[in-house]
PDB file of N, CA and C in Angstrom:
ATOM      1  N   MET A1343      -4.924-118.130 -82.313  1.00 95.00           N
ATOM      2  CA  MET A1343      -3.376-117.823 -82.425  1.00 95.00           C
ATOM      3  C   MET A1343      -2.824-118.209 -83.656  1.00 95.00           C
ATOM      4  N   LEU A1344      -1.979-117.557 -84.225  1.00 95.00           N
ATOM      5  CA  LEU A1344      -1.547-118.655 -85.166  1.00 95.00           C
ATOM      6  C   LEU A1344      -0.220-119.051 -84.659  1.00 95.00           C
ATOM      7  N   ILE A1345      -0.107-120.193 -84.805  1.00 96.00           N
ATOM      8  CA  ILE A1345       1.006-120.657 -84.212  1.00 96.00           C
ATOM      9  C   ILE A1345       2.161-121.174 -84.968  1.00 96.00           C
ATOM     10  N   LEU A1346       3.359-120.849 -85.530  1.00 96.00           N
ATOM     11  CA  LEU A1346       4.791-120.941 -86.390  1.00 96.00           C
ATOM     12  C   LEU A1346       5.898-121.650 -85.875  1.00 96.00           C
ATOM     13  N   THR A1347       6.639-122.191 -86.431  1.00 96.00           N
ATOM     14  CA  THR A1347       7.536-122.954 -86.132  1.00 96.00           C
ATOM     15  C   THR A1347       8.599-121.890 -87.057  1.00 96.00           C
ATOM     16  N   ARG A1348      10.159-121.748 -86.128  1.00 96.00           N
ATOM     17  CA  ARG A1348      11.107-120.750 -86.431  1.00 96.00           C
ATOM     18  C   ARG A1348      11.908-121.652 -85.811  1.00 96.00           C
ATOM     19  N   ARG A1349      13.159-121.811 -86.705  1.00 97.00           N
ATOM     20  CA  ARG A1349      14.372-122.210 -86.037  1.00 97.00           C
ATOM     21  C   ARG A1349      15.007-120.944 -85.794  1.00 97.00           C
ATOM     22  N   PRO A1350      16.629-120.647 -85.110  1.00 97.00           N
ATOM     23  CA  PRO A1350      17.082-119.872 -85.080  1.00 97.00           C
ATOM     24  C   PRO A1350      17.504-119.153 -86.126  1.00 97.00           C
ATOM     25  N   GLY A1351      17.871-117.929 -86.293  1.00 98.00           N
ATOM     26  CA  GLY A1351      18.193-117.248 -87.262  1.00 98.00           C
ATOM     27  C   GLY A1351      17.067-117.332 -88.588  1.00 98.00           C
ATOM     28  N   GLU A1352      15.765-117.989 -88.208  1.00 98.00           N
ATOM     29  CA  GLU A1352      14.905-117.498 -89.224  1.00 98.00           C
ATOM     30  C   GLU A1352      13.992-116.450 -88.720  1.00 98.00           C
ATOM     31  N   SER A1353      13.072-115.757 -89.701  1.00 98.00           N
ATOM     32  CA  SER A1353      12.651-114.854 -89.293  1.00 98.00           C
ATOM     33  C   SER A1353      11.248-114.846 -89.863  1.00 98.00           C
ATOM     34  N   ILE A1354       9.787-114.326 -89.492  1.00 98.00           N
ATOM     35  CA  ILE A1354       8.956-113.589 -89.825  1.00 98.00           C
ATOM     36  C   ILE A1354       8.875-111.991 -90.037  1.00 98.00           C
ATOM     37  N   TYR A1355       7.732-112.014 -90.914  1.00 98.00           N
ATOM     38  CA  TYR A1355       7.407-110.716 -90.939  1.00 98.00           C
ATOM     39  C   TYR A1355       5.883-110.515 -91.095  1.00 98.00           C
ATOM     40  N   LEU A1356       5.432-109.061 -89.928  1.00 97.00           N
ATOM     41  CA  LEU A1356       4.567-108.818 -90.103  1.00 97.00           C
ATOM     42  C   LEU A1356       4.104-107.653 -90.378  1.00 97.00           C
ATOM     43  N   GLY A1357       3.089-107.743 -91.574  1.00 96.00           N
ATOM     44  CA  GLY A1357       2.863-106.506 -92.913  1.00 96.00           C
ATOM     45  C   GLY A1357       4.648-106.551 -93.140  1.00 96.00           C
ATOM     46  N   ASP A1358       4.488-105.219 -94.014  1.00 97.00           N
ATOM     47  CA  ASP A1358       5.747-104.810 -94.414  1.00 97.00           C
ATOM     48  C   ASP A1358       6.857-103.923 -93.555  1.00 97.00           C
ATOM     49  N   ASP A1359       6.950-103.895 -92.589  1.00 96.00           N
ATOM     50  CA  ASP A1359       7.292-103.039 -91.875  1.00 96.00           C
ATOM     51  C   ASP A1359       7.950-103.766 -90.294  1.00 96.00           C
ATOM     52  N   ILE A1360       7.317-104.680 -89.906  1.00 98.00           N
ATOM     53  CA  ILE A1360       7.932-105.557 -89.000  1.00 98.00           C
ATOM     54  C   ILE A1360       8.692-106.783 -88.729  1.00 98.00           C
ATOM     55  N   LYS A1361       9.338-107.187 -88.228  1.00 98.00           N
ATOM     56  CA  LYS A1361      10.527-108.429 -88.835  1.00 98.00           C
ATOM     57  C   LYS A1361      10.963-109.386 -87.155  1.00 98.00           C
ATOM     58  N   ILE A1362      10.681-110.369 -87.546  1.00 98.00           N
ATOM     59  CA  ILE A1362      10.399-111.258 -85.694  1.00 98.00           C
ATOM     60  C   ILE A1362      11.628-112.519 -86.448  1.00 98.00           C
ATOM     61  N   THR A1363      12.604-112.447 -85.532  1.00 98.00           N
ATOM     62  CA  THR A1363      14.099-112.961 -85.636  1.00 98.00           C
ATOM     63  C   THR A1363      14.088-113.646 -84.500  1.00 98.00           C
ATOM     64  N   VAL A1364      14.385-115.061 -84.804  1.00 98.00           N
ATOM     65  CA  VAL A1364      14.631-116.067 -83.519  1.00 98.00           C
ATOM     66  C   VAL A1364      15.756-115.743 -83.591  1.00 98.00           C
ATOM     67  N   LEU A1365      16.584-115.886 -82.288  1.00 98.00           N
ATOM     68  CA  LEU A1365      18.031-115.352 -82.104  1.00 98.00           C
ATOM     69  C   LEU A1365      18.501-116.635 -81.733  1.00 98.00           C
ATOM     70  N   SER A1366      17.872-116.720 -80.725  1.00 97.00           N
ATOM     71  CA  SER A1366      18.510-117.965 -80.244  1.00 97.00           C
ATOM     72  C   SER A1366      17.386-118.939 -79.333  1.00 97.00           C
ATOM     73  N   VAL A1367      17.372-120.238 -78.571  1.00 96.00           N
ATOM     74  CA  VAL A1367      16.326-120.878 -77.966  1.00 96.00           C
ATOM     75  C   VAL A1367      17.846-121.877 -77.031  1.00 96.00           C
ATOM     76  N   GLN A1368      17.858-121.425 -75.494  1.00 96.00           N
ATOM     77  CA  GLN A1368      18.451-122.017 -74.601  1.00 96.00           C
ATOM     78  C   GLN A1368      17.403-122.327 -73.413  1.00 96.00           C
ATOM     79  N   GLY A1369      17.308-123.744 -73.954  1.00 96.00           N
ATOM     80  CA  GLY A1369      16.278-124.328 -72.201  1.00 96.00           C
ATOM     81  C   GLY A1369      14.738-123.711 -72.877  1.00 96.00           C
ATOM     82  N   LYS A1370      14.133-123.442 -71.411  1.00 96.00           N
ATOM     83  CA  LYS A1370      12.813-122.665 -72.192  1.00 96.00           C
ATOM     84  C   LYS A1370      12.613-121.555 -72.476  1.00 96.00           C
ATOM     85  N   GLN A1371      13.985-120.437 -72.510  1.00 96.00           N
ATOM     86  CA  GLN A1371      14.225-119.256 -73.175  1.00 96.00           C
ATOM     87  C   GLN A1371      14.328-118.764 -74.218  1.00 96.00           C
ATOM     88  N   ILE A1372      13.589-118.322 -75.379  1.00 96.00           N
ATOM     89  CA  ILE A1372      13.752-117.870 -76.519  1.00 96.00           C
ATOM     90  C   ILE A1372      13.893-116.483 -76.570  1.00 96.00           C
ATOM     91  N   LYS A1373      15.150-116.085 -77.820  1.00 97.00           N
ATOM     92  CA  LYS A1373      15.466-114.938 -77.313  1.00 97.00           C
ATOM     93  C   LYS A1373      15.256-114.194 -79.109  1.00 97.00           C
ATOM     94  N   ILE A1374      14.817-113.357 -78.829  1.00 97.00           N
ATOM     95  CA  ILE A1374      14.166-112.489 -80.264  1.00 97.00           C
ATOM     96  C   ILE A1374      14.660-111.014 -80.783  1.00 97.00           C
ATOM     97  N   GLY A1375      14.650-111.337 -81.790  1.00 98.00           N
ATOM     98  CA  GLY A1375      15.197-109.714 -81.999  1.00 98.00           C
ATOM     99  C   GLY A1375      13.926-109.058 -83.125  1.00 98.00           C
ATOM    100  N   LEU A1376      13.259-107.882 -83.062  1.00 98.00           N
ATOM    101  CA  LEU A1376      12.617-107.303 -83.347  1.00 98.00           C
ATOM    102  C   LEU A1376      12.922-106.265 -84.003  1.00 98.00           C
ATOM    103  N   GLU A1377      12.262-105.788 -85.390  1.00 98.00           N
ATOM    104  CA  GLU A1377      12.918-104.795 -86.316  1.00 98.00           C
ATOM    105  C   GLU A1377      11.357-103.693 -86.714  1.00 98.00           C
ATOM    106  N   VAL A1378      11.122-102.528 -85.849  1.00 98.00           N
ATOM    107  CA  VAL A1378       9.646-102.348 -85.582  1.00 98.00           C
ATOM    108  C   VAL A1378      10.300-100.729 -86.052  1.00 98.00           C
ATOM    109  N   PRO A1379       9.517-100.007 -87.055  1.00 97.00           N
ATOM    110  CA  PRO A1379       8.895 -98.876 -86.956  1.00 97.00           C
ATOM    111  C   PRO A1379       9.337 -98.003 -85.524  1.00 97.00           C
ATOM    112  N   ASP A1380      10.370 -96.601 -85.396  1.00 97.00           N
ATOM    113  CA  ASP A1380      10.761 -96.281 -83.929  1.00 97.00           C
ATOM    114  C   ASP A1380       9.679 -95.558 -83.396  1.00 97.00           C
ATOM    115  N   ASP A1381       8.382 -95.156 -84.653  1.00 96.00           N
ATOM    116  CA  ASP A1381       6.793 -94.945 -83.717  1.00 96.00           C
ATOM    117  C   ASP A1381       6.278 -95.991 -83.491  1.00 96.00           C
ATOM    118  N   LEU A1382       6.563 -97.426 -82.969  1.00 95.00           N
ATOM    119  CA  LEU A1382       5.512 -98.202 -82.744  1.00 95.00           C
ATOM    120  C   LEU A1382       5.989 -98.796 -81.092  1.00 95.00           C
ATOM    121  N   PRO A1383       5.359 -98.357 -80.697  1.00 94.00           N
ATOM    122  CA  PRO A1383       5.787 -98.661 -79.477  1.00 94.00           C
ATOM    123  C   PRO A1383       5.836-100.377 -78.660  1.00 94.00           C
ATOM    124  N   VAL A1384       7.083-100.859 -78.172  1.00 96.00           N
ATOM    125  CA  VAL A1384       7.236-102.798 -78.192  1.00 96.00           C
ATOM    126  C   VAL A1384       6.999-102.703 -76.619  1.00 96.00           C
ATOM    127  N   TYR A1385       5.542-103.837 -76.155  1.00 96.00           N
ATOM    128  CA  TYR A1385       6.308-103.646 -74.804  1.00 96.00           C
ATOM    129  C   TYR A1385       6.303-105.374 -74.321  1.00 96.00           C
ATOM    130  N   ARG A1386       7.023-105.977 -73.473  1.00 96.00           N
ATOM    131  CA  ARG A1386       6.735-107.398 -72.835  1.00 96.00           C
ATOM    132  C   ARG A1386       5.333-107.309 -72.005  1.00 96.00           C
ATOM    133  N   GLU A1387       4.821-108.336 -72.025  1.00 96.00           N
ATOM    134  CA  GLU A1387       3.411-108.412 -71.899  1.00 96.00           C
ATOM    135  C   GLU A1387       3.019-107.969 -70.720  1.00 96.00           C
ATOM    136  N   GLU A1388       4.317-108.453 -69.347  1.00 97.00           N
ATOM    137  CA  GLU A1388       4.067-108.187 -68.199  1.00 97.00           C
ATOM    138  C   GLU A1388       3.807-106.377 -67.958  1.00 97.00           C
ATOM    139  N   VAL A1389       4.456-105.723 -68.681  1.00 97.00           N
ATOM    140  CA  VAL A1389       4.089-104.667 -68.826  1.00 97.00           C
ATOM    141  C   VAL A1389       3.193-103.807 -69.623  1.00 97.00           C
ATOM    142  N   TYR A1390       2.944-104.417 -70.778  1.00 97.00           N
ATOM    143  CA  TYR A1390       1.785-104.074 -71.506  1.00 97.00           C
ATOM    144  C   TYR A1390       0.552-103.784 -70.278  1.00 97.00           C
ATOM    145  N   LEU A1391       0.201-104.965 -69.770  1.00 97.00           N
ATOM    146  CA  LEU A1391      -0.919-105.441 -68.857  1.00 97.00           C
ATOM    147  C   LEU A1391      -0.925-104.266 -68.306  1.00 97.00           C
ATOM    148  N   ARG A1392       0.453-103.967 -67.165  1.00 96.00           N
ATOM    149  CA  ARG A1392       0.309-103.302 -66.170  1.00 96.00           C
ATOM    150  C   ARG A1392      -0.419-101.951 -66.616  1.00 96.00           C
ATOM    151  N   VAL A1393       0.464-101.526 -67.926  1.00 94.00           N
ATOM    152  CA  VAL A1393       0.659-100.027 -68.705  1.00 94.00           C
ATOM    153  C   VAL A1393      -1.461-100.303 -68.560  1.00 94.00           C
ATOM    154  N   GLN A1394      -1.677-100.951 -69.214  1.00 95.00           N
ATOM    155  CA  GLN A1394      -3.181-101.133 -69.567  1.00 95.00           C
ATOM    156  C   GLN A1394      -3.801-100.854 -68.392  1.00 95.00           C
ATOM    157  N   GLU A1395      -3.861-101.616 -67.438  1.00 95.00           N
ATOM    158  CA  GLU A1395      -4.460-101.454 -65.851  1.00 95.00           C
ATOM    159  C   GLU A1395      -4.016-100.086 -65.028  1.00 95.00           C
ATOM    160  N   GLN A1396      -3.015 -99.283 -65.221  1.00 92.00           N
ATOM    161  CA  GLN A1396      -2.924 -97.905 -65.041  1.00 92.00           C
ATOM    162  C   GLN A1396      -3.720 -97.112 -65.769  1.00 92.00           C
ATOM    163  N   ASN A1397      -3.500 -97.758 -66.671  1.00 91.00           N
ATOM    164  CA  ASN A1397      -4.717 -96.487 -67.466  1.00 91.00           C
ATOM    165  C   ASN A1397      -6.148 -96.919 -67.257  1.00 91.00           C
ATOM    166  N   ARG A1398      -5.972 -97.608 -67.168  1.00 90.00           N
ATOM    167  CA  ARG A1398      -8.391 -98.078 -66.876  1.00 90.00           C
ATOM    168  C   ARG A1398      -8.213 -97.240 -65.402  1.00 90.00           C
ATOM    169  N   LEU A1399      -7.256 -97.735 -64.555  1.00 87.00           N
ATOM    170  CA  LEU A1399      -7.712 -96.912 -62.946  1.00 87.00           C
ATOM    171  C   LEU A1399      -7.321 -95.280 -63.227  1.00 87.00           C
ATOM    172  N   ALA A1400      -6.618 -94.537 -63.900  1.00 84.00           N
ATOM    173  CA  ALA A1400      -6.845 -92.907 -64.390  1.00 84.00           C
ATOM    174  C   ALA A1400      -7.655 -92.350 -64.675  1.00 84.00           C
ATOM    175  N   LEU A1401      -8.607 -93.443 -65.232  1.00 83.00           N
ATOM    176  CA  LEU A1401      -9.851 -92.843 -66.497  1.00 83.00           C
ATOM    177  C   LEU A1401     -11.185 -93.483 -65.508  1.00 83.00           C
ATOM    178  N   GLN A1402     -10.759 -93.880 -64.398  1.00 81.00           N
ATOM    179  CA  GLN A1402     -11.706 -93.955 -63.407  1.00 81.00           C
ATOM    180  C   GLN A1402     -12.064 -93.509 -62.496  1.00 81.00           C
ATOM    181  N   LEU A1403     -13.680 -92.499 -62.887  1.00 73.00           N
ATOM    182  CA  LEU A1403     -13.948 -91.305 -62.148  1.00 73.00           C
ATOM    183  C   LEU A1403     -14.996 -92.237 -60.666  1.00 73.00           C
ATOM    184  N   SER A1404     -14.624 -91.334 -59.964  1.00 77.00           N
ATOM    185  CA  SER A1404     -15.546 -91.296 -58.510  1.00 77.00           C
ATOM    186  C   SER A1404     -16.455 -90.283 -58.108  1.00 77.00           C
ATOM    187  N   ASP A1405     -17.454 -90.798 -57.389  1.00 78.00           N
ATOM    188  CA  ASP A1405     -18.461 -89.409 -56.843  1.00 78.00           C
ATOM    189  C   ASP A1405     -17.446 -88.752 -56.269  1.00 78.00           C
ATOM    190  N   GLN A1406     -16.372 -89.328 -55.377  1.00 81.00           N
ATOM    191  CA  GLN A1406     -15.139 -88.236 -54.517  1.00 81.00           C
ATOM    192  C   GLN A1406     -14.702 -87.283 -55.426  1.00 81.00           C
ATOM    193  N   ASP A1407     -13.997 -87.793 -56.425  1.00 82.00           N
ATOM    194  CA  ASP A1407     -13.227 -87.152 -57.318  1.00 82.00           C
ATOM    195  C   ASP A1407     -13.892 -85.915 -57.936  1.00 82.00           C
ATOM    196  N   LEU A1408     -15.054 -86.618 -58.143  1.00 80.00           N
ATOM    197  CA  LEU A1408     -16.291 -84.789 -59.039  1.00 80.00           C
ATOM    198  C   LEU A1408     -16.292 -83.716 -57.498  1.00 80.00           C
ATOM    199  N   PHE A1409     -16.718 -84.637 -56.606  1.00 82.00           N
ATOM    200  CA  PHE A1409     -17.151 -84.010 -54.791  1.00 82.00           C
ATOM    201  C   PHE A1409     -15.852 -82.842 -54.791  1.00 82.00           C
ATOM    202  N   ALA A1410     -14.614 -83.271 -55.171  1.00 85.00           N
ATOM    203  CA  ALA A1410     -13.561 -82.885 -55.103  1.00 85.00           C
ATOM    204  C   ALA A1410     -13.201 -81.495 -55.668  1.00 85.00           C
ATOM    205  N   ALA A1411     -13.345 -81.491 -57.300  1.00 83.00           N
ATOM    206  CA  ALA A1411     -13.110 -80.729 -58.407  1.00 83.00           C
ATOM    207  C   ALA A1411     -13.808 -80.128 -58.305  1.00 83.00           C
ATOM    208  N   THR A1412     -15.287 -80.243 -57.826  1.00 86.00           N
ATOM    209  CA  THR A1412     -16.592 -78.682 -57.629  1.00 86.00           C
ATOM    210  C   THR A1412     -15.597 -78.170 -56.602  1.00 86.00           C
ATOM    211  N   GLN A1413     -15.662 -78.651 -55.151  1.00 87.00           N
ATOM    212  CA  GLN A1413     -14.909 -77.697 -54.140  1.00 87.00           C
ATOM    213  C   GLN A1413     -14.135 -76.931 -54.721  1.00 87.00           C
ATOM    214  N   LEU A1414     -12.600 -77.624 -55.511  1.00 88.00           N
ATOM    215  CA  LEU A1414     -11.493 -76.418 -55.754  1.00 88.00           C
ATOM    216  C   LEU A1414     -12.091 -75.592 -57.074  1.00 88.00           C
ATOM    217  N   TRP A1415     -13.085 -75.896 -57.844  1.00 84.00           N
ATOM    218  CA  TRP A1415     -13.501 -74.997 -58.828  1.00 84.00           C
ATOM    219  C   TRP A1415     -13.898 -73.607 -58.058  1.00 84.00           C
ATOM    220  N   GLN A1416     -15.166 -74.031 -57.121  1.00 82.00           N
ATOM    221  CA  GLN A1416     -15.547 -73.494 -55.807  1.00 82.00           C
ATOM    222  C   GLN A1416     -14.659 -72.101 -55.415  1.00 82.00           C
ATOM    223  N   THR A1417     -13.994 -72.529 -54.937  1.00 74.00           N
ATOM    224  CA  THR A1417     -13.097 -72.012 -54.497  1.00 74.00           C
ATOM    225  C   THR A1417     -12.369 -71.505 -54.698  1.00 74.00           C
ATOM    226  N   GLU A1418     -12.117 -71.193 -56.610  1.00 71.00           N
ATOM    227  CA  GLU A1418     -11.525 -70.302 -57.416  1.00 71.00           C
ATOM    228  C   GLU A1418     -12.493 -69.223 -57.157  1.00 71.00           C
ATOM    229  N   LYS A1419     -13.837 -69.424 -57.813  1.00 71.00           N
ATOM    230  CA  LYS A1419     -14.587 -68.125 -57.996  1.00 71.00           C
ATOM    231  C   LYS A1419     -14.497 -67.393 -56.937  1.00 71.00           C
ATOM    232  N   LYS A1420     -14.974 -67.670 -56.066  1.00 74.00           N
ATOM    233  CA  LYS A1420     -14.640 -66.855 -54.709  1.00 74.00           C
ATOM    234  C   LYS A1420     -13.540 -66.257 -54.528  1.00 74.00           C
ATOM    235  N   LYS A1421     -12.584 -66.078 -55.266  1.00 73.00           N
ATOM    236  CA  LYS A1421     -10.896 -66.001 -54.903  1.00 73.00           C
ATOM    237  C   LYS A1421     -11.125 -64.382 -55.599  1.00 73.00           C
ATOM    238  N   LYS A1422     -11.954 -65.040 -56.851  1.00 68.00           N
ATOM    239  CA  LYS A1422     -11.872 -63.938 -57.592  1.00 68.00           C
ATOM    240  C   LYS A1422     -12.992 -62.306 -57.162  1.00 68.00           C
TER     241      LYS A1422
END
């Protein structure tokens, strides 16, 4: 992890398109401003980790899922 020290009002750039500015520091909280391209998603870490977990769970297949899918497909074939 790269560690940089910045004061309120100072910024860092990530590449040419992303600017992060320290807006204020109050106790243990730091308020930051992000200037990022409109098409770049930005998540707080806890939200990002939740999204990743939900995506991982959605991609998991179980034998029950396959069995249910084949049952639906066979039912549709019989209707025709």
